[in-house]
């Protein structure tokens, strides 16, 4: 597994735990660092801090493009994978959009439901298309 793929997986772990505990991503990052489990790849921190900084706008986009699915109704894994993918599509200029989408798909294929890859692909695809027409 490539270093950035591992960093995305670790960022998902941090954001998922934050989601379940009612913390911000930054609070969860501080907690895991205090517990001696600080992420070893700096890109993990970039993702967690980036998602945390832009979460309101990202969540608004996800609600807009998820067609009938509220954030609360989405599985927590899908919600946080979508946040990472949307962050990379919208704010990470060094990550090509197809890479952000395929990395998100790889995470949900491994960690979520059978329906999740199609759902995540559809939402992120809509975000990519809207970015291209803006």
PDB file of N, CA and C in Angstrom, residues 14-99:
ATOM      1  N   UNK A  14      -8.954   8.392  12.314  1.00  0.00           N
ATOM      2  CA  UNK A  14      -9.039   9.535  13.234  1.00  0.00           C
ATOM      3  C   UNK A  14     -10.386  10.236  13.082  1.00  0.00           C
ATOM      4  N   UNK A  15     -10.799  10.498  11.845  1.00  0.00           N
ATOM      5  CA  UNK A  15     -12.063  11.199  11.615  1.00  0.00           C
ATOM      6  C   UNK A  15     -13.264  10.358  12.036  1.00  0.00           C
ATOM      7  N   UNK A  16     -13.181   9.059  11.801  1.00  0.00           N
ATOM      8  CA  UNK A  16     -14.257   8.150  12.214  1.00  0.00           C
ATOM      9  C   UNK A  16     -14.406   8.162  13.732  1.00  0.00           C
ATOM     10  N   UNK A  17     -13.284   8.072  14.438  1.00  0.00           N
ATOM     11  CA  UNK A  17     -13.361   8.076  15.904  1.00  0.00           C
ATOM     12  C   UNK A  17     -13.856   9.427  16.408  1.00  0.00           C
ATOM     13  N   UNK A  18     -13.456  10.501  15.755  1.00  0.00           N
ATOM     14  CA  UNK A  18     -13.946  11.827  16.136  1.00  0.00           C
ATOM     15  C   UNK A  18     -15.454  11.900  15.960  1.00  0.00           C
ATOM     16  N   UNK A  19     -15.931  11.379  14.843  1.00  0.00           N
ATOM     17  CA  UNK A  19     -17.361  11.376  14.532  1.00  0.00           C
ATOM     18  C   UNK A  19     -18.136  10.623  15.623  1.00  0.00           C
ATOM     19  N   UNK A  20     -17.649   9.453  16.004  1.00  0.00           N
ATOM     20  CA  UNK A  20     -18.339   8.649  17.008  1.00  0.00           C
ATOM     21  C   UNK A  20     -18.290   9.263  18.401  1.00  0.00           C
ATOM     22  N   UNK A  21     -17.217   9.983  18.699  1.00  0.00           N
ATOM     23  CA  UNK A  21     -17.050  10.582  20.028  1.00  0.00           C
ATOM     24  C   UNK A  21     -17.604  12.007  20.117  1.00  0.00           C
ATOM     25  N   UNK A  22     -18.043  12.568  18.999  1.00  0.00           N
ATOM     26  CA  UNK A  22     -18.532  13.939  19.009  1.00  0.00           C
ATOM     27  C   UNK A  22     -17.417  14.966  19.119  1.00  0.00           C
ATOM     28  N   UNK A  23     -16.235  14.611  18.650  1.00  0.00           N
ATOM     29  CA  UNK A  23     -15.084  15.516  18.671  1.00  0.00           C
ATOM     30  C   UNK A  23     -14.895  16.126  17.289  1.00  0.00           C
ATOM     31  N   UNK A  24     -14.102  17.173  17.221  1.00  0.00           N
ATOM     32  CA  UNK A  24     -13.640  17.646  15.924  1.00  0.00           C
ATOM     33  C   UNK A  24     -12.466  16.753  15.507  1.00  0.00           C
ATOM     34  N   UNK A  25     -12.129  16.790  14.261  1.00  0.00           N
ATOM     35  CA  UNK A  25     -10.979  16.023  13.800  1.00  0.00           C
ATOM     36  C   UNK A  25      -9.694  16.452  14.490  1.00  0.00           C
ATOM     37  N   UNK A  26      -9.553  17.753  14.710  1.00  0.00           N
ATOM     38  CA  UNK A  26      -8.350  18.274  15.366  1.00  0.00           C
ATOM     39  C   UNK A  26      -8.277  17.781  16.812  1.00  0.00           C
ATOM     40  N   UNK A  27      -9.420  17.756  17.487  1.00  0.00           N
ATOM     41  CA  UNK A  27      -9.443  17.225  18.863  1.00  0.00           C
ATOM     42  C   UNK A  27      -9.060  15.750  18.878  1.00  0.00           C
ATOM     43  N   UNK A  28      -9.570  14.991  17.921  1.00  0.00           N
ATOM     44  CA  UNK A  28      -9.233  13.564  17.849  1.00  0.00           C
ATOM     45  C   UNK A  28      -7.759  13.372  17.537  1.00  0.00           C
ATOM     46  N   UNK A  29      -7.219  14.210  16.666  1.00  0.00           N
ATOM     47  CA  UNK A  29      -5.797  14.130  16.330  1.00  0.00           C
ATOM     48  C   UNK A  29      -4.948  14.383  17.575  1.00  0.00           C
ATOM     49  N   UNK A  30      -5.319  15.389  18.347  1.00  0.00           N
ATOM     50  CA  UNK A  30      -4.595  15.683  19.598  1.00  0.00           C
ATOM     51  C   UNK A  30      -4.718  14.518  20.576  1.00  0.00           C
ATOM     52  N   UNK A  31      -5.925  13.932  20.646  1.00  0.00           N
ATOM     53  CA  UNK A  31      -6.147  12.810  21.569  1.00  0.00           C
ATOM     54  C   UNK A  31      -5.265  11.623  21.199  1.00  0.00           C
ATOM     55  N   UNK A  32      -5.264  11.236  19.920  1.00  0.00           N
ATOM     56  CA  UNK A  32      -4.466  10.066  19.543  1.00  0.00           C
ATOM     57  C   UNK A  32      -2.976  10.345  19.699  1.00  0.00           C
ATOM     58  N   UNK A  33      -2.573  11.583  19.491  1.00  0.00           N
ATOM     59  CA  UNK A  33      -1.159  11.931  19.696  1.00  0.00           C
ATOM     60  C   UNK A  33      -0.789  11.825  21.171  1.00  0.00           C
ATOM     61  N   UNK A  34      -1.685  12.277  22.043  1.00  0.00           N
ATOM     62  CA  UNK A  34      -1.461  12.188  23.488  1.00  0.00           C
ATOM     63  C   UNK A  34      -1.412  10.735  23.942  1.00  0.00           C
ATOM     64  N   UNK A  35      -2.210   9.895  23.300  1.00  0.00           N
ATOM     65  CA  UNK A  35      -2.254   8.473  23.657  1.00  0.00           C
ATOM     66  C   UNK A  35      -1.074   7.696  23.076  1.00  0.00           C
ATOM     67  N   UNK A  36      -0.169   8.401  22.395  1.00  0.00           N
ATOM     68  CA  UNK A  36       1.014   7.745  21.843  1.00  0.00           C
ATOM     69  C   UNK A  36       0.783   7.097  20.495  1.00  0.00           C
ATOM     70  N   UNK A  37      -0.311   7.448  19.844  1.00  0.00           N
ATOM     71  CA  UNK A  37      -0.632   6.860  18.544  1.00  0.00           C
ATOM     72  C   UNK A  37      -0.647   7.921  17.448  1.00  0.00           C
ATOM     73  N   UNK A  38       0.257   8.890  17.544  1.00  0.00           N
ATOM     74  CA  UNK A  38       0.308   9.970  16.561  1.00  0.00           C
ATOM     75  C   UNK A  38       0.565   9.392  15.171  1.00  0.00           C
ATOM     76  N   UNK A  39      -0.099   9.941  14.164  1.00  0.00           N
ATOM     77  CA  UNK A  39       0.139   9.468  12.796  1.00  0.00           C
ATOM     78  C   UNK A  39       1.597   9.677  12.394  1.00  0.00           C
ATOM     79  N   UNK A  40       2.164   8.697  11.728  1.00  0.00           N
ATOM     80  CA  UNK A  40       3.569   8.801  11.324  1.00  0.00           C
ATOM     81  C   UNK A  40       3.736   9.524   9.990  1.00  0.00           C
ATOM     82  N   UNK A  41       2.693   9.539   9.171  1.00  0.00           N
ATOM     83  CA  UNK A  41       2.771  10.203   7.870  1.00  0.00           C
ATOM     84  C   UNK A  41       2.165  11.598   7.987  1.00  0.00           C
ATOM     85  N   UNK A  42       2.920  12.640   7.624  1.00  0.00           N
ATOM     86  CA  UNK A  42       2.404  14.007   7.735  1.00  0.00           C
ATOM     87  C   UNK A  42       1.129  14.246   6.915  1.00  0.00           C
ATOM     88  N   UNK A  43       0.908  13.469   5.850  1.00  0.00           N
ATOM     89  CA  UNK A  43      -0.284  13.675   5.036  1.00  0.00           C
ATOM     90  C   UNK A  43      -1.561  13.334   5.815  1.00  0.00           C
ATOM     91  N   UNK A  44      -1.466  12.445   6.774  1.00  0.00           N
ATOM     92  CA  UNK A  44      -2.621  12.151   7.628  1.00  0.00           C
ATOM     93  C   UNK A  44      -3.077  13.418   8.331  1.00  0.00           C
ATOM     94  N   UNK A  45      -2.136  14.144   8.895  1.00  0.00           N
ATOM     95  CA  UNK A  45      -2.473  15.378   9.598  1.00  0.00           C
ATOM     96  C   UNK A  45      -3.009  16.427   8.625  1.00  0.00           C
ATOM     97  N   UNK A  46      -2.454  16.506   7.440  1.00  0.00           N
ATOM     98  CA  UNK A  46      -2.959  17.436   6.422  1.00  0.00           C
ATOM     99  C   UNK A  46      -4.434  17.144   6.145  1.00  0.00           C
ATOM    100  N   UNK A  47      -4.756  15.870   5.966  1.00  0.00           N
ATOM    101  CA  UNK A  47      -6.145  15.491   5.681  1.00  0.00           C
ATOM    102  C   UNK A  47      -7.072  15.796   6.850  1.00  0.00           C
ATOM    103  N   UNK A  48      -6.686  15.401   8.051  1.00  0.00           N
ATOM    104  CA  UNK A  48      -7.555  15.609   9.217  1.00  0.00           C
ATOM    105  C   UNK A  48      -7.761  17.105   9.458  1.00  0.00           C
ATOM    106  N   UNK A  49      -6.689  17.870   9.413  1.00  0.00           N
ATOM    107  CA  UNK A  49      -6.815  19.318   9.632  1.00  0.00           C
ATOM    108  C   UNK A  49      -7.584  19.982   8.487  1.00  0.00           C
ATOM    109  N   UNK A  50      -7.350  19.548   7.267  1.00  0.00           N
ATOM    110  CA  UNK A  50      -8.048  20.122   6.119  1.00  0.00           C
ATOM    111  C   UNK A  50      -9.539  19.843   6.154  1.00  0.00           C
ATOM    112  N   UNK A  51      -9.900  18.598   6.444  1.00  0.00           N
ATOM    113  CA  UNK A  51     -11.324  18.253   6.555  1.00  0.00           C
ATOM    114  C   UNK A  51     -11.946  19.055   7.691  1.00  0.00           C
ATOM    115  N   UNK A  52     -11.253  19.148   8.823  1.00  0.00           N
ATOM    116  CA  UNK A  52     -11.789  19.877   9.974  1.00  0.00           C
ATOM    117  C   UNK A  52     -11.993  21.357   9.648  1.00  0.00           C
ATOM    118  N   UNK A  53     -11.053  21.942   8.957  1.00  0.00           N
ATOM    119  CA  UNK A  53     -11.137  23.364   8.605  1.00  0.00           C
ATOM    120  C   UNK A  53     -12.297  23.647   7.647  1.00  0.00           C
ATOM    121  N   UNK A  54     -12.556  22.728   6.743  1.00  0.00           N
ATOM    122  CA  UNK A  54     -13.554  22.952   5.691  1.00  0.00           C
ATOM    123  C   UNK A  54     -14.818  22.111   5.873  1.00  0.00           C
ATOM    124  N   UNK A  55     -15.023  21.516   7.044  1.00  0.00           N
ATOM    125  CA  UNK A  55     -16.102  20.542   7.228  1.00  0.00           C
ATOM    126  C   UNK A  55     -17.483  21.134   6.926  1.00  0.00           C
ATOM    127  N   UNK A  56     -17.726  22.370   7.266  1.00  0.00           N
ATOM    128  CA  UNK A  56     -19.054  22.950   7.015  1.00  0.00           C
ATOM    129  C   UNK A  56     -19.344  22.994   5.517  1.00  0.00           C
ATOM    130  N   UNK A  57     -18.404  23.480   4.737  1.00  0.00           N
ATOM    131  CA  UNK A  57     -18.590  23.543   3.283  1.00  0.00           C
ATOM    132  C   UNK A  57     -18.632  22.164   2.646  1.00  0.00           C
ATOM    133  N   UNK A  58     -17.788  21.276   3.135  1.00  0.00           N
ATOM    134  CA  UNK A  58     -17.762  19.908   2.617  1.00  0.00           C
ATOM    135  C   UNK A  58     -19.096  19.226   2.896  1.00  0.00           C
ATOM    136  N   UNK A  59     -19.581  19.340   4.123  1.00  0.00           N
ATOM    137  CA  UNK A  59     -20.848  18.709   4.474  1.00  0.00           C
ATOM    138  C   UNK A  59     -21.999  19.283   3.660  1.00  0.00           C
ATOM    139  N   UNK A  60     -21.958  20.572   3.403  1.00  0.00           N
ATOM    140  CA  UNK A  60     -22.988  21.197   2.572  1.00  0.00           C
ATOM    141  C   UNK A  60     -22.977  20.591   1.162  1.00  0.00           C
ATOM    142  N   UNK A  61     -21.785  20.426   0.603  1.00  0.00           N
ATOM    143  CA  UNK A  61     -21.656  19.796  -0.723  1.00  0.00           C
ATOM    144  C   UNK A  61     -22.169  18.363  -0.700  1.00  0.00           C
ATOM    145  N   UNK A  62     -21.803  17.624   0.335  1.00  0.00           N
ATOM    146  CA  UNK A  62     -22.228  16.225   0.425  1.00  0.00           C
ATOM    147  C   UNK A  62     -23.746  16.130   0.502  1.00  0.00           C
ATOM    148  N   UNK A  63     -24.360  16.994   1.292  1.00  0.00           N
ATOM    149  CA  UNK A  63     -25.830  17.012   1.380  1.00  0.00           C
ATOM    150  C   UNK A  63     -26.441  17.332   0.009  1.00  0.00           C
ATOM    151  N   UNK A  64     -25.825  18.284  -0.696  1.00  0.00           N
ATOM    152  CA  UNK A  64     -26.345  18.702  -1.996  1.00  0.00           C
ATOM    153  C   UNK A  64     -26.284  17.576  -3.025  1.00  0.00           C
ATOM    154  N   UNK A  65     -25.195  16.824  -3.037  1.00  0.00           N
ATOM    155  CA  UNK A  65     -24.985  15.836  -4.090  1.00  0.00           C
ATOM    156  C   UNK A  65     -25.338  14.407  -3.693  1.00  0.00           C
ATOM    157  N   UNK A  66     -25.766  14.180  -2.472  1.00  0.00           N
ATOM    158  CA  UNK A  66     -26.065  12.809  -2.065  1.00  0.00           C
ATOM    159  C   UNK A  66     -27.495  12.382  -2.384  1.00  0.00           C
ATOM    160  N   UNK A  67     -28.271  13.231  -2.980  1.00  0.00           N
ATOM    161  CA  UNK A  67     -29.605  12.918  -3.496  1.00  0.00           C
ATOM    162  C   UNK A  67     -30.453  12.091  -2.533  1.00  0.00           C
ATOM    163  N   UNK A  68     -30.999  12.791  -1.543  1.00  0.00           N
ATOM    164  CA  UNK A  68     -31.936  12.143  -0.643  1.00  0.00           C
ATOM    165  C   UNK A  68     -31.322  11.513   0.588  1.00  0.00           C
ATOM    166  N   UNK A  69     -30.013  11.559   0.716  1.00  0.00           N
ATOM    167  CA  UNK A  69     -29.345  10.997   1.894  1.00  0.00           C
ATOM    168  C   UNK A  69     -28.825  12.148   2.746  1.00  0.00           C
ATOM    169  N   UNK A  70     -29.271  12.210   3.983  1.00  0.00           N
ATOM    170  CA  UNK A  70     -28.692  13.185   4.903  1.00  0.00           C
ATOM    171  C   UNK A  70     -27.371  12.630   5.429  1.00  0.00           C
ATOM    172  N   UNK A  71     -26.540  13.508   5.937  1.00  0.00           N
ATOM    173  CA  UNK A  71     -25.282  13.046   6.526  1.00  0.00           C
ATOM    174  C   UNK A  71     -25.535  12.077   7.671  1.00  0.00           C
ATOM    175  N   UNK A  72     -26.545  12.360   8.480  1.00  0.00           N
ATOM    176  CA  UNK A  72     -26.844  11.508   9.630  1.00  0.00           C
ATOM    177  C   UNK A  72     -27.268  10.107   9.207  1.00  0.00           C
ATOM    178  N   UNK A  73     -27.854   9.985   8.031  1.00  0.00           N
ATOM    179  CA  UNK A  73     -28.341   8.684   7.556  1.00  0.00           C
ATOM    180  C   UNK A  73     -27.230   7.833   6.922  1.00  0.00           C
ATOM    181  N   UNK A  74     -26.156   8.475   6.513  1.00  0.00           N
ATOM    182  CA  UNK A  74     -25.044   7.751   5.886  1.00  0.00           C
ATOM    183  C   UNK A  74     -24.279   6.939   6.921  1.00  0.00           C
ATOM    184  N   UNK A  75     -23.762   5.776   6.527  1.00  0.00           N
ATOM    185  CA  UNK A  75     -22.850   5.075   7.434  1.00  0.00           C
ATOM    186  C   UNK A  75     -21.659   5.986   7.767  1.00  0.00           C
ATOM    187  N   UNK A  76     -21.194   5.944   9.001  1.00  0.00           N
ATOM    188  CA  UNK A  76     -20.107   6.830   9.438  1.00  0.00           C
ATOM    189  C   UNK A  76     -18.850   6.668   8.588  1.00  0.00           C
ATOM    190  N   UNK A  77     -18.566   5.449   8.159  1.00  0.00           N
ATOM    191  CA  UNK A  77     -17.392   5.240   7.299  1.00  0.00           C
ATOM    192  C   UNK A  77     -17.577   5.995   5.992  1.00  0.00           C
ATOM    193  N   UNK A  78     -18.733   5.847   5.365  1.00  0.00           N
ATOM    194  CA  UNK A  78     -18.985   6.526   4.094  1.00  0.00           C
ATOM    195  C   UNK A  78     -18.907   8.037   4.252  1.00  0.00           C
ATOM    196  N   UNK A  79     -19.519   8.546   5.290  1.00  0.00           N
ATOM    197  CA  UNK A  79     -19.536   9.985   5.540  1.00  0.00           C
ATOM    198  C   UNK A  79     -18.107  10.532   5.636  1.00  0.00           C
ATOM    199  N   UNK A  80     -17.256   9.838   6.353  1.00  0.00           N
ATOM    200  CA  UNK A  80     -15.892  10.330   6.546  1.00  0.00           C
ATOM    201  C   UNK A  80     -14.998  10.090   5.340  1.00  0.00           C
ATOM    202  N   UNK A  81     -15.226   9.009   4.618  1.00  0.00           N
ATOM    203  CA  UNK A  81     -14.506   8.807   3.356  1.00  0.00           C
ATOM    204  C   UNK A  81     -14.905   9.901   2.371  1.00  0.00           C
ATOM    205  N   UNK A  82     -16.190  10.218   2.312  1.00  0.00           N
ATOM    206  CA  UNK A  82     -16.649  11.296   1.431  1.00  0.00           C
ATOM    207  C   UNK A  82     -16.031  12.635   1.825  1.00  0.00           C
ATOM    208  N   UNK A  83     -15.908  12.891   3.101  1.00  0.00           N
ATOM    209  CA  UNK A  83     -15.277  14.139   3.549  1.00  0.00           C
ATOM    210  C   UNK A  83     -13.826  14.213   3.081  1.00  0.00           C
ATOM    211  N   UNK A  84     -13.094  13.118   3.234  1.00  0.00           N
ATOM    212  CA  UNK A  84     -11.694  13.096   2.780  1.00  0.00           C
ATOM    213  C   UNK A  84     -11.629  13.283   1.271  1.00  0.00           C
ATOM    214  N   UNK A  85     -12.454  12.524   0.534  1.00  0.00           N
ATOM    215  CA  UNK A  85     -12.450  12.630  -0.925  1.00  0.00           C
ATOM    216  C   UNK A  85     -12.829  14.020  -1.404  1.00  0.00           C
ATOM    217  N   UNK A  86     -13.865  14.600  -0.795  1.00  0.00           N
ATOM    218  CA  UNK A  86     -14.290  15.945  -1.186  1.00  0.00           C
ATOM    219  C   UNK A  86     -13.206  16.972  -0.860  1.00  0.00           C
ATOM    220  N   UNK A  87     -12.546  16.811   0.281  1.00  0.00           N
ATOM    221  CA  UNK A  87     -11.448  17.716   0.615  1.00  0.00           C
ATOM    222  C   UNK A  87     -10.359  17.643  -0.449  1.00  0.00           C
ATOM    223  N   UNK A  88      -9.978  16.426  -0.830  1.00  0.00           N
ATOM    224  CA  UNK A  88      -8.913  16.295  -1.822  1.00  0.00           C
ATOM    225  C   UNK A  88      -9.333  16.860  -3.173  1.00  0.00           C
ATOM    226  N   UNK A  89     -10.576  16.633  -3.566  1.00  0.00           N
ATOM    227  CA  UNK A  89     -11.056  17.153  -4.854  1.00  0.00           C
ATOM    228  C   UNK A  89     -11.077  18.685  -4.839  1.00  0.00           C
ATOM    229  N   UNK A  90     -11.570  19.260  -3.773  1.00  0.00           N
ATOM    230  CA  UNK A  90     -11.776  20.709  -3.747  1.00  0.00           C
ATOM    231  C   UNK A  90     -10.553  21.511  -3.292  1.00  0.00           C
ATOM    232  N   UNK A  91      -9.711  20.949  -2.443  1.00  0.00           N
ATOM    233  CA  UNK A  91      -8.666  21.763  -1.816  1.00  0.00           C
ATOM    234  C   UNK A  91      -7.238  21.246  -1.981  1.00  0.00           C
ATOM    235  N   UNK A  92      -7.050  20.007  -2.383  1.00  0.00           N
ATOM    236  CA  UNK A  92      -5.693  19.446  -2.494  1.00  0.00           C
ATOM    237  C   UNK A  92      -5.257  19.508  -3.954  1.00  0.00           C
ATOM    238  N   UNK A  93      -4.594  20.587  -4.308  1.00  0.00           N
ATOM    239  CA  UNK A  93      -4.207  20.802  -5.706  1.00  0.00           C
ATOM    240  C   UNK A  93      -3.198  19.776  -6.208  1.00  0.00           C
ATOM    241  N   UNK A  94      -2.483  19.127  -5.297  1.00  0.00           N
ATOM    242  CA  UNK A  94      -1.474  18.152  -5.707  1.00  0.00           C
ATOM    243  C   UNK A  94      -2.044  16.745  -5.903  1.00  0.00           C
ATOM    244  N   UNK A  95      -3.352  16.584  -5.691  1.00  0.00           N
ATOM    245  CA  UNK A  95      -3.998  15.275  -5.866  1.00  0.00           C
ATOM    246  C   UNK A  95      -4.964  15.368  -7.048  1.00  0.00           C
ATOM    247  N   UNK A  96      -4.688  14.630  -8.130  1.00  0.00           N
ATOM    248  CA  UNK A  96      -5.626  14.636  -9.253  1.00  0.00           C
ATOM    249  C   UNK A  96      -6.991  14.108  -8.822  1.00  0.00           C
ATOM    250  N   UNK A  97      -8.050  14.691  -9.354  1.00  0.00           N
ATOM    251  CA  UNK A  97      -9.404  14.285  -8.978  1.00  0.00           C
ATOM    252  C   UNK A  97      -9.644  12.783  -9.132  1.00  0.00           C
ATOM    253  N   UNK A  98      -9.215  12.163 -10.248  1.00  0.00           N
ATOM    254  CA  UNK A  98      -9.442  10.714 -10.370  1.00  0.00           C
ATOM    255  C   UNK A  98      -8.744   9.899  -9.268  1.00  0.00           C
ATOM    256  N   UNK A  99      -7.609  10.373  -8.796  1.00  0.00           N
ATOM    257  CA  UNK A  99      -6.897   9.682  -7.714  1.00  0.00           C
ATOM    258  C   UNK A  99      -7.695   9.808  -6.419  1.00  0.00           C
TER     259      UNK A  99
END
